[in-house]
PDB file of N, CA and C in Angstrom:
ATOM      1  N   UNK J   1      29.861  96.719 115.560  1.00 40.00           N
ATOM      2  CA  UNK J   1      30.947  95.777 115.723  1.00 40.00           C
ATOM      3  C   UNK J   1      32.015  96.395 116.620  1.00 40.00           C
ATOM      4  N   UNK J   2      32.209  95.280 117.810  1.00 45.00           N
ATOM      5  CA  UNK J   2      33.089  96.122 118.475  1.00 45.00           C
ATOM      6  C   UNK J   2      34.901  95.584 118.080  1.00 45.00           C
ATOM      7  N   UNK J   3      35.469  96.196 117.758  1.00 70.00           N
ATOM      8  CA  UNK J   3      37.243  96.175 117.461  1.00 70.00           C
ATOM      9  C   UNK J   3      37.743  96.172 118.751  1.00 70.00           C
ATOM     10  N   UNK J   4      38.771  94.765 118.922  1.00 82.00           N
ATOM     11  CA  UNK J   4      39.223  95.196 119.844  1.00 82.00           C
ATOM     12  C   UNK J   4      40.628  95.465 120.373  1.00 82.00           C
ATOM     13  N   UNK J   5      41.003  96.534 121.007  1.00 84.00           N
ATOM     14  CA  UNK J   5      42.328  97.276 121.152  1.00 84.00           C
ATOM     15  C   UNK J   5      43.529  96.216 121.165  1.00 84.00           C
ATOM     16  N   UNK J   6      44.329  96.347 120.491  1.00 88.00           N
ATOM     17  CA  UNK J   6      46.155  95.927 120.210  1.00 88.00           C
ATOM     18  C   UNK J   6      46.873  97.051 120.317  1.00 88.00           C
ATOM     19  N   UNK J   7      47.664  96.515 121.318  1.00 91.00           N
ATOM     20  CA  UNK J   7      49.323  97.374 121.593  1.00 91.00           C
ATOM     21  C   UNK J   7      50.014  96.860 120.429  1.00 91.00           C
ATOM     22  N   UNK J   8      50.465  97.998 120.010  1.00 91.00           N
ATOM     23  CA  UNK J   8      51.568  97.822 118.739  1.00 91.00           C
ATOM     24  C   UNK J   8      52.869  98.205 119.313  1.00 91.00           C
ATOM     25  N   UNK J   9      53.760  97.305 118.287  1.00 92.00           N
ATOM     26  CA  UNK J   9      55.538  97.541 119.183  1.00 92.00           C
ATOM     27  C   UNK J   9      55.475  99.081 119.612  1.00 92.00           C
ATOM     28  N   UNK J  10      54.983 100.028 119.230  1.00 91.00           N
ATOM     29  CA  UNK J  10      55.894 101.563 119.742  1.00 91.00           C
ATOM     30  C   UNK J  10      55.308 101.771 121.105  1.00 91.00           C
ATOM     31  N   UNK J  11      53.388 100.971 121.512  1.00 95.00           N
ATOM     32  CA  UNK J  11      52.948 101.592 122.715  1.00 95.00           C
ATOM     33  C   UNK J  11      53.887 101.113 123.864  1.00 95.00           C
ATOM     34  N   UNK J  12      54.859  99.935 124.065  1.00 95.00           N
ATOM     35  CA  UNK J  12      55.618  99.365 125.323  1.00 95.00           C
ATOM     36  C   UNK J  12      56.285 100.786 125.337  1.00 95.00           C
ATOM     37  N   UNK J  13      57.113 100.755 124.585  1.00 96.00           N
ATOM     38  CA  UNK J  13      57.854 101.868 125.171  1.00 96.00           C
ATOM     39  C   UNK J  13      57.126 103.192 125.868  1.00 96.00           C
ATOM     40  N   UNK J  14      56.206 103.695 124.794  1.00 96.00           N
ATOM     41  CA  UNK J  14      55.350 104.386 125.551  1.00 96.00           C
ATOM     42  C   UNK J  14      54.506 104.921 126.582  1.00 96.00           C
ATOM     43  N   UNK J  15      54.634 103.395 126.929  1.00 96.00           N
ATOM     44  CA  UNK J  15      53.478 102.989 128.047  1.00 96.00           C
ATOM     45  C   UNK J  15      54.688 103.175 129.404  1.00 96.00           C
ATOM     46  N   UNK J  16      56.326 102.366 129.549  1.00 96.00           N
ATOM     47  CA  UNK J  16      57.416 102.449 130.098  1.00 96.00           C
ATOM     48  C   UNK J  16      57.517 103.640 130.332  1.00 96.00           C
ATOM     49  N   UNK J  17      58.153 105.090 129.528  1.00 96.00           N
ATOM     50  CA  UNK J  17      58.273 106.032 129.362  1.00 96.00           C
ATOM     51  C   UNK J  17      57.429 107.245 130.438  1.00 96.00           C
ATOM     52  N   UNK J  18      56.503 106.403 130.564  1.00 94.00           N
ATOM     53  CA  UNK J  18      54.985 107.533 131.212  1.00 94.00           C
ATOM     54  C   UNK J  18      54.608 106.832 132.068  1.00 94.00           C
ATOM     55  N   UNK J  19      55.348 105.310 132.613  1.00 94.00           N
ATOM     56  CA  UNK J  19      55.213 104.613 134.166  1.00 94.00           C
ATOM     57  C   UNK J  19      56.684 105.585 134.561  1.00 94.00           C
ATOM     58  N   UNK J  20      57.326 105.890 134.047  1.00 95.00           N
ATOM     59  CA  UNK J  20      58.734 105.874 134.910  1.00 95.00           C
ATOM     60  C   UNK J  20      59.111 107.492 135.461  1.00 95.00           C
ATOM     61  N   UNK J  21      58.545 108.603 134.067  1.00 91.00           N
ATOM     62  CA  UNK J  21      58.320 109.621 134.648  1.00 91.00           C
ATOM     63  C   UNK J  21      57.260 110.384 134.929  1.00 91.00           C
ATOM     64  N   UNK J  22      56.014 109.492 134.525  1.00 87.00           N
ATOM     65  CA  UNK J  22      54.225 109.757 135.431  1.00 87.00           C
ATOM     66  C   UNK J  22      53.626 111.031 134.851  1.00 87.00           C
ATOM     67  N   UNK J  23      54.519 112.225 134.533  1.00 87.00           N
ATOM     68  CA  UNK J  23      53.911 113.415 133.950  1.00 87.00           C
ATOM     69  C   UNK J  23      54.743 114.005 132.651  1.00 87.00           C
ATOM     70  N   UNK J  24      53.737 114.016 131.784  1.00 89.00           N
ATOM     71  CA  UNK J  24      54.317 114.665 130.350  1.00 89.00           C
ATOM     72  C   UNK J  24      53.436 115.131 129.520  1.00 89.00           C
ATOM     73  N   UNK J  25      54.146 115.904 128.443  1.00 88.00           N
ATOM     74  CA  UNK J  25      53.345 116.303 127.815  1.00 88.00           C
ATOM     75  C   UNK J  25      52.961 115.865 126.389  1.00 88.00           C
ATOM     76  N   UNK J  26      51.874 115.956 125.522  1.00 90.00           N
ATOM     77  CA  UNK J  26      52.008 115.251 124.112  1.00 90.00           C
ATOM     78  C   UNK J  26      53.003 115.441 123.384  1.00 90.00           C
ATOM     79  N   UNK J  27      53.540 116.631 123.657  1.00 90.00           N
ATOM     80  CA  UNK J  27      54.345 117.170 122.630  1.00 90.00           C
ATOM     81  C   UNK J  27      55.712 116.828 122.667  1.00 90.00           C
ATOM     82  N   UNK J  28      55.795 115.864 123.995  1.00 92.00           N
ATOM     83  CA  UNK J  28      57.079 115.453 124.335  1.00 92.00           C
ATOM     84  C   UNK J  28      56.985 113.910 123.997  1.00 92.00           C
ATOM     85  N   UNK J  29      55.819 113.773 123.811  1.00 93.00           N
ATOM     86  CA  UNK J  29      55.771 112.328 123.657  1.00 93.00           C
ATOM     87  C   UNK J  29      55.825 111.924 121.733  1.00 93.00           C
ATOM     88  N   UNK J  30      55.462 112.662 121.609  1.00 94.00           N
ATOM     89  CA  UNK J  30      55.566 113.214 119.836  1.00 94.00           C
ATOM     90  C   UNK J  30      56.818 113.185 119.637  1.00 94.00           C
ATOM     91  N   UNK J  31      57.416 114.467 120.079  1.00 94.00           N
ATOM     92  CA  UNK J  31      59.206 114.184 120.152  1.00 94.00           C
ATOM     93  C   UNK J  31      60.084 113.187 120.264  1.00 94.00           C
ATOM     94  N   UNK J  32      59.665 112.344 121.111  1.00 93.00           N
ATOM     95  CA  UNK J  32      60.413 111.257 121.458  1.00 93.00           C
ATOM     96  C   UNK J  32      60.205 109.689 120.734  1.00 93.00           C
ATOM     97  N   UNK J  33      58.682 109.371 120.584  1.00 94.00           N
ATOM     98  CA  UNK J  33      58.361 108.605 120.107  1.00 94.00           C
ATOM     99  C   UNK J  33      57.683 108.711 118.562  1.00 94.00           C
ATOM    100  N   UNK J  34      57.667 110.196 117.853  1.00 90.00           N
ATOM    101  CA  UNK J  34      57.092 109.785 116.865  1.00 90.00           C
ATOM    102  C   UNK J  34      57.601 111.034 115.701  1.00 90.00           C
ATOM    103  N   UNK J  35      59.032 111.447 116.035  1.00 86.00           N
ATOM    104  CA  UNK J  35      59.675 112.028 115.428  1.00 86.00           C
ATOM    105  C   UNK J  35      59.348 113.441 115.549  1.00 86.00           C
ATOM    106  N   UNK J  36      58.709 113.877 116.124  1.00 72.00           N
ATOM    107  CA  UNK J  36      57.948 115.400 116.308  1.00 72.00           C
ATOM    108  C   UNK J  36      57.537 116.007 115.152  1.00 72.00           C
ATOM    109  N   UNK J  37      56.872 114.780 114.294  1.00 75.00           N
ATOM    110  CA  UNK J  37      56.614 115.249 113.051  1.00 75.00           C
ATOM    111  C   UNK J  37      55.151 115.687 113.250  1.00 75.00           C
ATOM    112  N   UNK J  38      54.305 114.581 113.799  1.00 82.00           N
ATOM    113  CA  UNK J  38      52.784 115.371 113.960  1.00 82.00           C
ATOM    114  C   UNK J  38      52.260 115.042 115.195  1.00 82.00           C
ATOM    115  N   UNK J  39      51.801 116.228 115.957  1.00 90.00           N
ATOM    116  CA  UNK J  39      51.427 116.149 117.402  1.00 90.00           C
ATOM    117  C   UNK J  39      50.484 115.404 117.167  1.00 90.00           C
ATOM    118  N   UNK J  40      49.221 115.200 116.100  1.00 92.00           N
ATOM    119  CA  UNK J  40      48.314 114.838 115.855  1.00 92.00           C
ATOM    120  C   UNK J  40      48.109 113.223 116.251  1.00 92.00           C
ATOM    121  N   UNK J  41      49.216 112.949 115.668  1.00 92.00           N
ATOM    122  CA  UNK J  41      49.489 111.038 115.487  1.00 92.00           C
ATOM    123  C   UNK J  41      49.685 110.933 116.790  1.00 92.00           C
ATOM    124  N   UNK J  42      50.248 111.510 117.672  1.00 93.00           N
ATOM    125  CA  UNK J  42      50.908 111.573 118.950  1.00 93.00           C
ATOM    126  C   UNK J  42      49.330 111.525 119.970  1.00 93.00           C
ATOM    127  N   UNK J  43      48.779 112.618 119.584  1.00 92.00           N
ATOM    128  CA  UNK J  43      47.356 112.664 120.386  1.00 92.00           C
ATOM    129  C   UNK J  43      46.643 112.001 120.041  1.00 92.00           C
ATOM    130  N   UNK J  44      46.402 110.668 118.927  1.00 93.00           N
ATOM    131  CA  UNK J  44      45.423 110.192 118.426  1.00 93.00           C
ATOM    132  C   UNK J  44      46.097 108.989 119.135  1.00 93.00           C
ATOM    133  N   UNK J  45      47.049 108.017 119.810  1.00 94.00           N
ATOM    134  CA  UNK J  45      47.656 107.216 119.912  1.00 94.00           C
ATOM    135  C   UNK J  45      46.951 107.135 121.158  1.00 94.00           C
ATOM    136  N   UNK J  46      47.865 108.492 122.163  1.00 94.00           N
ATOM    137  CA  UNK J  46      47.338 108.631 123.284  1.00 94.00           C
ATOM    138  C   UNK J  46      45.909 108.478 123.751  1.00 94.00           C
ATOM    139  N   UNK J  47      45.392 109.325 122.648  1.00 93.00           N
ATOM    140  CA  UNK J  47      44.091 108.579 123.000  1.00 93.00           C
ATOM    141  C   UNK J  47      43.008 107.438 122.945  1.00 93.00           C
ATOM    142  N   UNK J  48      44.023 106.501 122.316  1.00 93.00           N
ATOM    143  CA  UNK J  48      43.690 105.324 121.926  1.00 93.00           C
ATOM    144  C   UNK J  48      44.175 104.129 123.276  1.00 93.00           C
ATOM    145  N   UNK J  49      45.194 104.584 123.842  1.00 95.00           N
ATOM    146  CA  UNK J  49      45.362 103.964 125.311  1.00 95.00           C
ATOM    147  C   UNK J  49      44.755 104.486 126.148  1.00 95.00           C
ATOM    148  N   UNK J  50      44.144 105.650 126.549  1.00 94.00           N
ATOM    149  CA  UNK J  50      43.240 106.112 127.551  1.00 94.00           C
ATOM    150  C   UNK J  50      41.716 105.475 127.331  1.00 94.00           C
ATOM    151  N   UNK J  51      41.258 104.985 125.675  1.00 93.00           N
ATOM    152  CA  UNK J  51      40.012 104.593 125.466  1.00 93.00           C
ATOM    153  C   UNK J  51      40.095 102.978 126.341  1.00 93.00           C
ATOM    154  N   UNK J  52      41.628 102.530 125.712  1.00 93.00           N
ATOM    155  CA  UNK J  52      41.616 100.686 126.231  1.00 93.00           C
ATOM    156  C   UNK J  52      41.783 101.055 127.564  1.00 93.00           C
ATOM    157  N   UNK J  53      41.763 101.986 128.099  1.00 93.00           N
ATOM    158  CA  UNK J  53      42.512 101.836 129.796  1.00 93.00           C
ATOM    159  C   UNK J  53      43.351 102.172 130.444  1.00 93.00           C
ATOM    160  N   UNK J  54      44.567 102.199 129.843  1.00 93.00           N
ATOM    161  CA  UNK J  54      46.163 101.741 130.002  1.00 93.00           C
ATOM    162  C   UNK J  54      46.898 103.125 130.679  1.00 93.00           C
ATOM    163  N   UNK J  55      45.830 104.632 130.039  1.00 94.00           N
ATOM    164  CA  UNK J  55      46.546 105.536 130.872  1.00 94.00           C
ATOM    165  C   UNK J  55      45.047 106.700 131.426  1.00 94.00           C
ATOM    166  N   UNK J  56      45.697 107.682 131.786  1.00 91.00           N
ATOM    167  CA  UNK J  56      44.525 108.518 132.282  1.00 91.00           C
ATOM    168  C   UNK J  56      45.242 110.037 132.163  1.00 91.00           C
ATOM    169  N   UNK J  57      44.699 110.999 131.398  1.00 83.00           N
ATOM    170  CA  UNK J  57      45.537 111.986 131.542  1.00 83.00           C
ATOM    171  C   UNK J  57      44.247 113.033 131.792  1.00 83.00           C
ATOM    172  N   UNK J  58      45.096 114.466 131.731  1.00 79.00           N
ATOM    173  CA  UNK J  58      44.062 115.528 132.268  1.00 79.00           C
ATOM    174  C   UNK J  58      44.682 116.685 131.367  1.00 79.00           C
ATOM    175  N   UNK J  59      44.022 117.881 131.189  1.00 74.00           N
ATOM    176  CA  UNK J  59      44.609 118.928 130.584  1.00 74.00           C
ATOM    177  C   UNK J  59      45.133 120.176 131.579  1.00 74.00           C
ATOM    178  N   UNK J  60      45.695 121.121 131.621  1.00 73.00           N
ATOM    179  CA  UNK J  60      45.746 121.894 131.809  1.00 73.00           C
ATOM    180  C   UNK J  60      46.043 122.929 131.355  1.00 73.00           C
ATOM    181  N   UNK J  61      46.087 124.228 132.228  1.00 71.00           N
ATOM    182  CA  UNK J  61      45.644 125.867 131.175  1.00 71.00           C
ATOM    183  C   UNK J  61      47.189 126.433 131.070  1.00 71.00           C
ATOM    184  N   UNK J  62      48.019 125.417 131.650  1.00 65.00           N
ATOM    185  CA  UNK J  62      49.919 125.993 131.305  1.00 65.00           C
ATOM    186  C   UNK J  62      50.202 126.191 132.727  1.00 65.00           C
ATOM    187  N   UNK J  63      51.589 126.791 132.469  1.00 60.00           N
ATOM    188  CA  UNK J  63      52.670 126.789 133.457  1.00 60.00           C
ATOM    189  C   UNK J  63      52.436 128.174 134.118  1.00 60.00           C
ATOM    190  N   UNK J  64      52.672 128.561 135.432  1.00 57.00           N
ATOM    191  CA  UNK J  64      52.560 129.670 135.837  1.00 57.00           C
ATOM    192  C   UNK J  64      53.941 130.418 135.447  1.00 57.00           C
ATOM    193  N   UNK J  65      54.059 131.184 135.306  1.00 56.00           N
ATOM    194  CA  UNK J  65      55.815 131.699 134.751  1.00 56.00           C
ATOM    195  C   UNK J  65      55.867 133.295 136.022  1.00 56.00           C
ATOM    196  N   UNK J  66      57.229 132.519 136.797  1.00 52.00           N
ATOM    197  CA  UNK J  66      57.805 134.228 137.511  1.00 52.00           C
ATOM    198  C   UNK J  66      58.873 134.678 137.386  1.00 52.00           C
TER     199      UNK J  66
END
């Protein structure tokens, strides 16, 4: 059975948030939108709009630091 994907009130903002400044991180998106209580909820969301479509992200291995 296939379920099919609903934006719930918190993804607009979410979705706004990451059109307007294009690069972020989960942990900022956790922070902002989901109290920075669990990165988890934060990454399970996210990846629930990358499954419907809506975003596309990538990982990387960190910041170079000089």
């Amino acid at each position: 059975m296939n379920k099919q994907f609903q934006l719930v009130d918190r993804d607009i903002p979410i979705l706004v948030f990451l059109w307007k400044w294009k690069l972020t991180t989960t942990a900022a998106i956790a922070a902002k939108f989901f109290d920075g209580k669990n990165l988890n909820t934060a990454y399970n969301r996210l990846s629930k709009l990358k499954q419907a479509g809506f975003i596309t992200y990538q990982f990387t291995k960190g910041l170079n630091r000089f």
